Coordinates of C-alpha atoms and ligand atoms in Angstrom, one line a residue:
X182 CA 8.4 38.0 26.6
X183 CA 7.5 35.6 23.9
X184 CA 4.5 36.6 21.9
X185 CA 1.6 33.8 21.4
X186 CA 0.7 33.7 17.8
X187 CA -0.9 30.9 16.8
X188 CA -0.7 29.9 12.6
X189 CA -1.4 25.8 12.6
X190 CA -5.1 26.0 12.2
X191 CA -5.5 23.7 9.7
X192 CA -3.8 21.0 11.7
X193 CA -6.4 21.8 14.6
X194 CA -7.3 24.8 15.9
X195 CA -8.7 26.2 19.2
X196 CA -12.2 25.4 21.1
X197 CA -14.3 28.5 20.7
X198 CA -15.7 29.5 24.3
X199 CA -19.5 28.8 22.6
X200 CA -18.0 25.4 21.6
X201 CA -16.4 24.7 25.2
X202 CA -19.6 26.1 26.9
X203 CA -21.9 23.6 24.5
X204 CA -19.9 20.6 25.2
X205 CA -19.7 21.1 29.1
X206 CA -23.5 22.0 29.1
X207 CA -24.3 18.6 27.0
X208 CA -22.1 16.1 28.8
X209 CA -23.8 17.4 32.0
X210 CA -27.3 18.0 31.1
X211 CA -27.9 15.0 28.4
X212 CA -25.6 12.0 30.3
X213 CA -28.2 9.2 29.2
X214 CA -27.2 7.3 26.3
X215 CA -29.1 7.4 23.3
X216 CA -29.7 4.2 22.4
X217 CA -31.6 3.8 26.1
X218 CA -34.8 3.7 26.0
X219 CA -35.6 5.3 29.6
X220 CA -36.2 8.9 29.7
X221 CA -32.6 10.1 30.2
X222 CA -32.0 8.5 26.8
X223 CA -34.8 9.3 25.1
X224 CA -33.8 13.0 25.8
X225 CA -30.3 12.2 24.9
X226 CA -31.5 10.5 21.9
X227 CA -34.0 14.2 20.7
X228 CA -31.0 16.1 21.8
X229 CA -28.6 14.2 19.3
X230 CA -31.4 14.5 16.2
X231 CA -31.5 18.1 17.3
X232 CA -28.0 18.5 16.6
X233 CA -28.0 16.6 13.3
X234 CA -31.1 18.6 11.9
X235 CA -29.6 21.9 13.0
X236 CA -25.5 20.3 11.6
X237 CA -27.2 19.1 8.2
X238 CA -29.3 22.4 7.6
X239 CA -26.0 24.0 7.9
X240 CA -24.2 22.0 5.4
X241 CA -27.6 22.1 3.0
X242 CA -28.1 18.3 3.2
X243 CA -30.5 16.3 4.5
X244 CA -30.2 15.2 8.0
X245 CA -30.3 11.0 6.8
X246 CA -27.1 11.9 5.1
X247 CA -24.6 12.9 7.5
X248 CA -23.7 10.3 10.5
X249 CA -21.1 11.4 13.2
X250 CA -18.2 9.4 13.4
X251 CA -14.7 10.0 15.7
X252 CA -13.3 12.4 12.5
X253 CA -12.4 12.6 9.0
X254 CA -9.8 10.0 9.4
X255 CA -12.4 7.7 10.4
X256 CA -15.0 8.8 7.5
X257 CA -12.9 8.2 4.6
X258 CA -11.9 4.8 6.2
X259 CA -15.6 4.0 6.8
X260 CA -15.9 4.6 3.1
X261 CA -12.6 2.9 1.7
X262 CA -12.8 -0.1 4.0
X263 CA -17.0 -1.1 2.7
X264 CA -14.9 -1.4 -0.6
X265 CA -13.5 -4.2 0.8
X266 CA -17.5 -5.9 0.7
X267 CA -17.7 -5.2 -3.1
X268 CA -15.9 -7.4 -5.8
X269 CA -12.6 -6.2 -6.5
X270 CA -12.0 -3.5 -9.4
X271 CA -10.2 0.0 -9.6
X272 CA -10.0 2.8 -7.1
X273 CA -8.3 6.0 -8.7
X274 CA -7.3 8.6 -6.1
X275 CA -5.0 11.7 -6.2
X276 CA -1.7 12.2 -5.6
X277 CA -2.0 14.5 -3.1
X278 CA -4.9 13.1 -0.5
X279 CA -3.7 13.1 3.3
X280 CA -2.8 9.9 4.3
X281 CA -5.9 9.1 5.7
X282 CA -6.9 8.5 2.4
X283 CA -3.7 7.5 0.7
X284 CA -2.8 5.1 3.4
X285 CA -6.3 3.0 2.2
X286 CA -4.2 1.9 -1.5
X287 CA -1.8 -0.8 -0.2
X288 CA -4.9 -2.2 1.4
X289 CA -6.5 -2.2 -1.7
X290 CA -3.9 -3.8 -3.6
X291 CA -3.5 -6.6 -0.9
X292 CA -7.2 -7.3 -1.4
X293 CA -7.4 -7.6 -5.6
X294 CA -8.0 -4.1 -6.3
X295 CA -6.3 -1.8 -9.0
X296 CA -5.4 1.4 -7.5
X297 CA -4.2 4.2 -9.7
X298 CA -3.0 8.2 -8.9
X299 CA -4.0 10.6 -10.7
X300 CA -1.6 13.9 -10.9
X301 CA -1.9 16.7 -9.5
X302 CA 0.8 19.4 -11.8
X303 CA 0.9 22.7 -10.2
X304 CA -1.6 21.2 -7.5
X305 CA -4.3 21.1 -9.1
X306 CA -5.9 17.4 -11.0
X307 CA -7.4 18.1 -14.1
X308 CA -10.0 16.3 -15.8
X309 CA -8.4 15.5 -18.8
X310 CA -5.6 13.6 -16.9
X311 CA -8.6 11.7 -14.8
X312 CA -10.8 10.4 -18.1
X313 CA -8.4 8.2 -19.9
X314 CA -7.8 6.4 -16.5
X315 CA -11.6 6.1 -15.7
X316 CA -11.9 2.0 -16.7
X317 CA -15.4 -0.2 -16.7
X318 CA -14.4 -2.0 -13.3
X319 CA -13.5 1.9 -11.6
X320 CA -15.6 2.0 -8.4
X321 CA -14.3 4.9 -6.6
X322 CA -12.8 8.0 -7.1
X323 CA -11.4 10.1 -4.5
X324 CA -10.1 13.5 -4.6
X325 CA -9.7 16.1 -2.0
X326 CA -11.9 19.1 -2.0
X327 CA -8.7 22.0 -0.7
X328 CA -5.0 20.2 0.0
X329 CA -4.1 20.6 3.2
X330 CA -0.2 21.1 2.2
X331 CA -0.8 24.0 0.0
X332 CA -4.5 25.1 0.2
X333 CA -5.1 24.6 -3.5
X334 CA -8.9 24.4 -4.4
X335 CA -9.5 21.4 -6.7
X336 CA -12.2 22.1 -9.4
X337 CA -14.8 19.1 -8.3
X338 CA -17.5 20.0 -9.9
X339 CA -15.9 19.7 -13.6
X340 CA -14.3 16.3 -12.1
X341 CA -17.7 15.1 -10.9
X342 CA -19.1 15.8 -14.4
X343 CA -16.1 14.0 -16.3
X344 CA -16.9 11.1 -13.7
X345 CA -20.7 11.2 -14.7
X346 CA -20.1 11.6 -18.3
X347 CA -18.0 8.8 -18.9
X348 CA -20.9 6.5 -16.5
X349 CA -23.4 7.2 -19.2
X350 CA -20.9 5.4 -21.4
X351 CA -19.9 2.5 -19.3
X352 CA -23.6 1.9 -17.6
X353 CA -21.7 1.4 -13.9
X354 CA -21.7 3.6 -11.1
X355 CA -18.8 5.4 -9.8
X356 CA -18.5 6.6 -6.4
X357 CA -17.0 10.1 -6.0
X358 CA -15.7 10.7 -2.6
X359 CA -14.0 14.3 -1.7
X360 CA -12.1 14.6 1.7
X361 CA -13.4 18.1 2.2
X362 CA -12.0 18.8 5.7
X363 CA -10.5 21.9 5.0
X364 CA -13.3 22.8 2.6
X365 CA -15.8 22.8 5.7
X366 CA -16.5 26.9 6.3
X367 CA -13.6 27.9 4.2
X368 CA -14.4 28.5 0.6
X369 CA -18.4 28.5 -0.8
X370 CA -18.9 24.8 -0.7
X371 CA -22.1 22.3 -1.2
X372 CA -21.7 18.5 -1.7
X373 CA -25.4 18.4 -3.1
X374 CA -24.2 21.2 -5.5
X375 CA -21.3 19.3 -6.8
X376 CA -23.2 16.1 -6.9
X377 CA -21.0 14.2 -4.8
X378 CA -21.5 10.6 -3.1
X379 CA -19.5 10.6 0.3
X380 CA -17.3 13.4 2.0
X381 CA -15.4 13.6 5.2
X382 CA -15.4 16.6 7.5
X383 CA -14.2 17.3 10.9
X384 CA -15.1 19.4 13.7
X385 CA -11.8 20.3 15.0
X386 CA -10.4 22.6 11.8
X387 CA -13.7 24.9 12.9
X388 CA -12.8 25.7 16.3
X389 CA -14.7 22.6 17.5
X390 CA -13.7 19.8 19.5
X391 CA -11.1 17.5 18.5
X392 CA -12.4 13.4 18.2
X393 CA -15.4 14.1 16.2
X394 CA -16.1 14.4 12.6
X395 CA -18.7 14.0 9.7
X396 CA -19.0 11.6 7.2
X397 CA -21.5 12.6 4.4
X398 CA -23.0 10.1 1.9
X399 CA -25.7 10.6 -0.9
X400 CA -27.2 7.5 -0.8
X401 CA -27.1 5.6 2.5
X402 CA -29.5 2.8 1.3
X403 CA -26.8 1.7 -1.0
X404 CA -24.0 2.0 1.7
X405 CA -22.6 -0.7 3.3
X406 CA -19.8 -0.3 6.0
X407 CA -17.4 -2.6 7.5
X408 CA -18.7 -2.6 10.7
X409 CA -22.1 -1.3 12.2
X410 CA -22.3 -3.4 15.5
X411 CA -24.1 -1.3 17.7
X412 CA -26.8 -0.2 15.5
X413 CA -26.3 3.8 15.9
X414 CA -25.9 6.3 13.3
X415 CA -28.7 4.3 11.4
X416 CA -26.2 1.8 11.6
X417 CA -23.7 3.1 9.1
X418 CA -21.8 4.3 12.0
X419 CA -21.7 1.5 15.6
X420 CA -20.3 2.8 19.1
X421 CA -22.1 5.3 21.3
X422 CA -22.6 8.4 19.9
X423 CA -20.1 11.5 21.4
X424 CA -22.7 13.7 22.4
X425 CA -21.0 16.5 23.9
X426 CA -18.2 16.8 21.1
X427 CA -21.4 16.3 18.8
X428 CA -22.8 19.8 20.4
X429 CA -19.3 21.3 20.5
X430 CA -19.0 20.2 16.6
X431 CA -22.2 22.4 16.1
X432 CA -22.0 25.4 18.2
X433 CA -18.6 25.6 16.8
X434 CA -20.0 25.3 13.1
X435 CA -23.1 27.4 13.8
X436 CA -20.6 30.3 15.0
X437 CA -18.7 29.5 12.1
X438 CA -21.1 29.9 9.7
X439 CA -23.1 32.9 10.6
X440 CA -21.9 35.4 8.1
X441 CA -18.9 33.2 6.6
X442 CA -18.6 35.2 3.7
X443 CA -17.3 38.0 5.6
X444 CA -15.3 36.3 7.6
X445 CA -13.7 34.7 4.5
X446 CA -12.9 37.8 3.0
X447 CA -11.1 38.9 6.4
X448 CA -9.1 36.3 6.4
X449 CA -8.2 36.5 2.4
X450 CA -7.0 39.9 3.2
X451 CA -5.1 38.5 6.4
X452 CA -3.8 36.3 3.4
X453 CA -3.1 38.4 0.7
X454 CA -1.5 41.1 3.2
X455 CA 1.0 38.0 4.2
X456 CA 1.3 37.1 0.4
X457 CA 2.7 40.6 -0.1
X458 CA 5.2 40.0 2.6
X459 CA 6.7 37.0 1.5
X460 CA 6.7 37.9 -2.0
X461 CA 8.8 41.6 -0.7
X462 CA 11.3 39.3 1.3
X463 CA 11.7 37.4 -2.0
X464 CA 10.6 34.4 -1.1
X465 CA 8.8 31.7 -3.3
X466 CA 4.9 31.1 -2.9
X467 CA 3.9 27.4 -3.1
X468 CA 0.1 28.1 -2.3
X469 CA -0.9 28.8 -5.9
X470 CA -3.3 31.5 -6.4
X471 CA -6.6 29.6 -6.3
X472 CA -6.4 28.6 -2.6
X473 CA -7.9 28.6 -0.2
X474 CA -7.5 31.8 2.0
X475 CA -7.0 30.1 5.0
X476 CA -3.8 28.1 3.9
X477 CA -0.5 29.8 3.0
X478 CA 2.6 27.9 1.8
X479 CA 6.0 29.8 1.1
X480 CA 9.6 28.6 0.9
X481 CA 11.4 30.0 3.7
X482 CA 15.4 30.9 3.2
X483 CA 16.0 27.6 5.5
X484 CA 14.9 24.2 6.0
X485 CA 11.7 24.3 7.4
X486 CA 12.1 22.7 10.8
X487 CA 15.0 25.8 11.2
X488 CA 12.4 28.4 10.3
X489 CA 9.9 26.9 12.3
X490 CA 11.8 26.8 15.6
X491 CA 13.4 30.2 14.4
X492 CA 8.9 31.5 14.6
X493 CA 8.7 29.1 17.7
X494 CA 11.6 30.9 19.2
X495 CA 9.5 34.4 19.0
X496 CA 6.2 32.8 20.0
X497 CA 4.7 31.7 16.6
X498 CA 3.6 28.5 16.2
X499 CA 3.6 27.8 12.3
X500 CA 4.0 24.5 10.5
X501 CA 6.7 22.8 8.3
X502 CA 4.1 20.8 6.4
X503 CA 0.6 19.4 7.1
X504 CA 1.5 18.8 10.5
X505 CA -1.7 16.6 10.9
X506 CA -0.1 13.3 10.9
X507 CA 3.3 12.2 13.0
X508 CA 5.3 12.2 9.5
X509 CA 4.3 15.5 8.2
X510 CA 6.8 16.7 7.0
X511 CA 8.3 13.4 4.6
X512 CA 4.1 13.4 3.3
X513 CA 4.0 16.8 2.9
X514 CA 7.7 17.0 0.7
X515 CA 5.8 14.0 -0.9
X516 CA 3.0 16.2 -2.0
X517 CA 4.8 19.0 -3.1
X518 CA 7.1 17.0 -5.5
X519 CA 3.6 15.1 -7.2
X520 CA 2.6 19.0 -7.4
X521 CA 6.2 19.9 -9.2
X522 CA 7.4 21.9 -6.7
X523 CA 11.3 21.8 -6.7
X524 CA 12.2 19.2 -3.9
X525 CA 14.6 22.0 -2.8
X526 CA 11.6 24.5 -1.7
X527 CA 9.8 21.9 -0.5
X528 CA 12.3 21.1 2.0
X529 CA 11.8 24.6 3.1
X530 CA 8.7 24.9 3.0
X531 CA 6.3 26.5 6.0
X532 CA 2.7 26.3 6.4
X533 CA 0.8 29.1 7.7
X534 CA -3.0 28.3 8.3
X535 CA -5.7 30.6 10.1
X536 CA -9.0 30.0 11.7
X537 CA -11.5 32.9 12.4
X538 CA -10.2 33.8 15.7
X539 CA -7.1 34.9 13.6
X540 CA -6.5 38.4 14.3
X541 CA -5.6 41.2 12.2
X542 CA -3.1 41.8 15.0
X543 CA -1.2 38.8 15.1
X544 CA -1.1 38.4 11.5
X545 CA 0.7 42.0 11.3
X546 CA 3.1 41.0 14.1
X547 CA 3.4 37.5 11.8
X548 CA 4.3 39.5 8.8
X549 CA 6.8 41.5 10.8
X550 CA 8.8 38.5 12.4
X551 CA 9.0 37.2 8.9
X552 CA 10.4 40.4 7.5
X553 CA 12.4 40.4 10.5
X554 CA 14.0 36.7 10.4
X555 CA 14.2 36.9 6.4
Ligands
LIG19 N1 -8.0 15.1 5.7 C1 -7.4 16.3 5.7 C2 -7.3 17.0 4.4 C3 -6.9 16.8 6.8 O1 -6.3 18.0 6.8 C4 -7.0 16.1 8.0 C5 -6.4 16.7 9.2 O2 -5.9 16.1 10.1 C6 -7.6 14.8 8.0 C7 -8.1 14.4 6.8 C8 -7.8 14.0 9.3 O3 -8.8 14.6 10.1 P1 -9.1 14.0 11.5 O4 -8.1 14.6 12.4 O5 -10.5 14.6 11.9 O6 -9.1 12.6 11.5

């Protein structure tokens, strides 16, 4: 008999019960819509602010700054798309966003704007590569928070500084967006802290519902989005508001949360148990070492879609890239090669991701199929 191990959480990972229970309990109990002004939506409407006080407190930012939309993929193009109001000048992201982001240049370009990448060597963008490319007319800059390919943490905060350094030179705001979907829970993370202007997020890499996602943004006031027909989300954000994914998204996070340091360091030993592992089998790590403990990319001894169905055959589901979009594997070789990895490893590369429900278990019966297989 198979076993059922489970290692693609950062691609989505499972409803926790409290999360199931939360959604079920919402849909049925809170059915009005919120914008209605009868009593069915009026409760709808307390339950939703509820949900955003309790979401916001959890992420330390005021509840005005966070407005639900369908998922991080929708966030970031919220934010690139209101470029399209302003007059055209640069947008500088890295080379190594998801393509939710990275898909926005070509639109760009076909609308008049500059669009630049800055490099990512060994993963990681530094900011002496990012100030001599930061120009009068730059608008935004965009640059992930933890890769999804490899887990590498990007230092933001000295990026955010180097970003509001050079504005006291050029007297024009830059806005500093960091996809921070895997960031969410994962590593010690604040967007006030790092004095950020947007962020994405999304409930289903926290063992929330999938379809329903955060996007964070300083200053609101100043924000302008393509489209807020409708009026919700203080109208930043139109279309009826998901309520029962929203309750899912925060019973989810809430269990999440609740002693995360702890539950960080179980998984970082889950990781560094698995790092020990691969390194005895002599296989190459491609997760440098400041990652994120939930992400762990090696070079298996075969091309990654073998060693995956070779993991799949014994009941492990892992991943050959950042199986979050339908080409994950040619974007995630993509990534790899603007991080210098040798194109060779990162055709064989697997991506092992955990959530909290990981258990120690299944990671030691992980560690012996690899052993086994390599
Ligand atoms: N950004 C990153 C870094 C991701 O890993 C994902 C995962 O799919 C996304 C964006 C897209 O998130 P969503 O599925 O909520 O649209």
């Amino acid at each position: 008999m198979p076993m059922d191990l489970y290692f693609d959480n950062a691609a989505t990972t499972r409803m926790s019960e409290a999360a199931l229970e939360a959604y079920i309990r919402t849909e049925r109990d809170f059915f009005g819509n919120p914008s209605s002004v009868h009593a069915d939506g009026l409760k709808a409407k307390k339950e939703l602010e509820r949900l955003r006080a309790s979401v916001a407190s959890m992420l330390s930012v005021k509840k005005e700054c966070i407005f639900f939309t369908s998922g991080a993929t929708e966030s970031i193009a919220s934010v690139f798309s209101s470029l399209l109001f302003l007059e055209p000048g640069k947008a500088i992201i890295s080379r190594i966003e998801h393509e939710a982001v990275a898909s926005w240049l070509p639109i760009l370009s076909h609308h008049g704007w500059k669009t630049e990448e800055v490099k990512a060597k060994g993963g990681f963008v530094r900011c002496e590569d990012l100030e001599p490319m930061l120009t009068p007319d730059t608008k935004l800059v965009g640059v992930m928070a933890v890769s999804n390919v490899t887990g590498a943490i990007e230092d933001i905060a000295s990026l955010v500084r180097t970003v509001r350094e050079y504005e006291k030179t050029s007297r024009r705001r830059i806005f500093f967006f960091s996809d921070s979907v895997q960031a969410l829970g994962k590593i010690p993370y604040s967007v006030t802290d790092l004095d950020i202007d947007g962020a994405s997020f999304s409930a289903h890499k926290v063992n929330g519902p999938r379809g329903i996602g955060l996007l964070y943004l300083k200053n609101p006031s100043s924000f302008r989005p393509l489209s807020s027909a409708g009026g919700q989300e203080g109208g930043k954000r139109g279309g009826t508001e998901n309520l029962p994914a929203i309750a899912g998204f925060e019973a989810a996070l809430a269990e999440w949360m609740s002693d995360a340091a702890a539950k960080q360091a179980r998984i970082a030993a889950i990781n560094k148990m698995l790092r020990n592992t691969i390194a005895s089998c002599g296989l190459d790590m491609l997760s440098p070492e400041a990652s994120s403990p939930y992400i762990l990319s090696f070079a298996s001894p075969y091309p990654s879609e073998v060693f995956v169905r070779m993991l799949s055959d014994k009941g492990i589901s892992a991943s050959s890239g950042s199986a979050c979009s339908n080409n994950a594997k040619g974007e995630s070789e993509k990534i790899m090669q603007a991080m210098g990895i040798r194109s060779d490893k990162a055709r064989n590369a697997i991506r092992l991701s955990f959530s909290n429900d990981t258990s120690d278990e299944d990671a030691a019966a992980l560690a012996s199929a690899i052993k086994e297989l390599c």
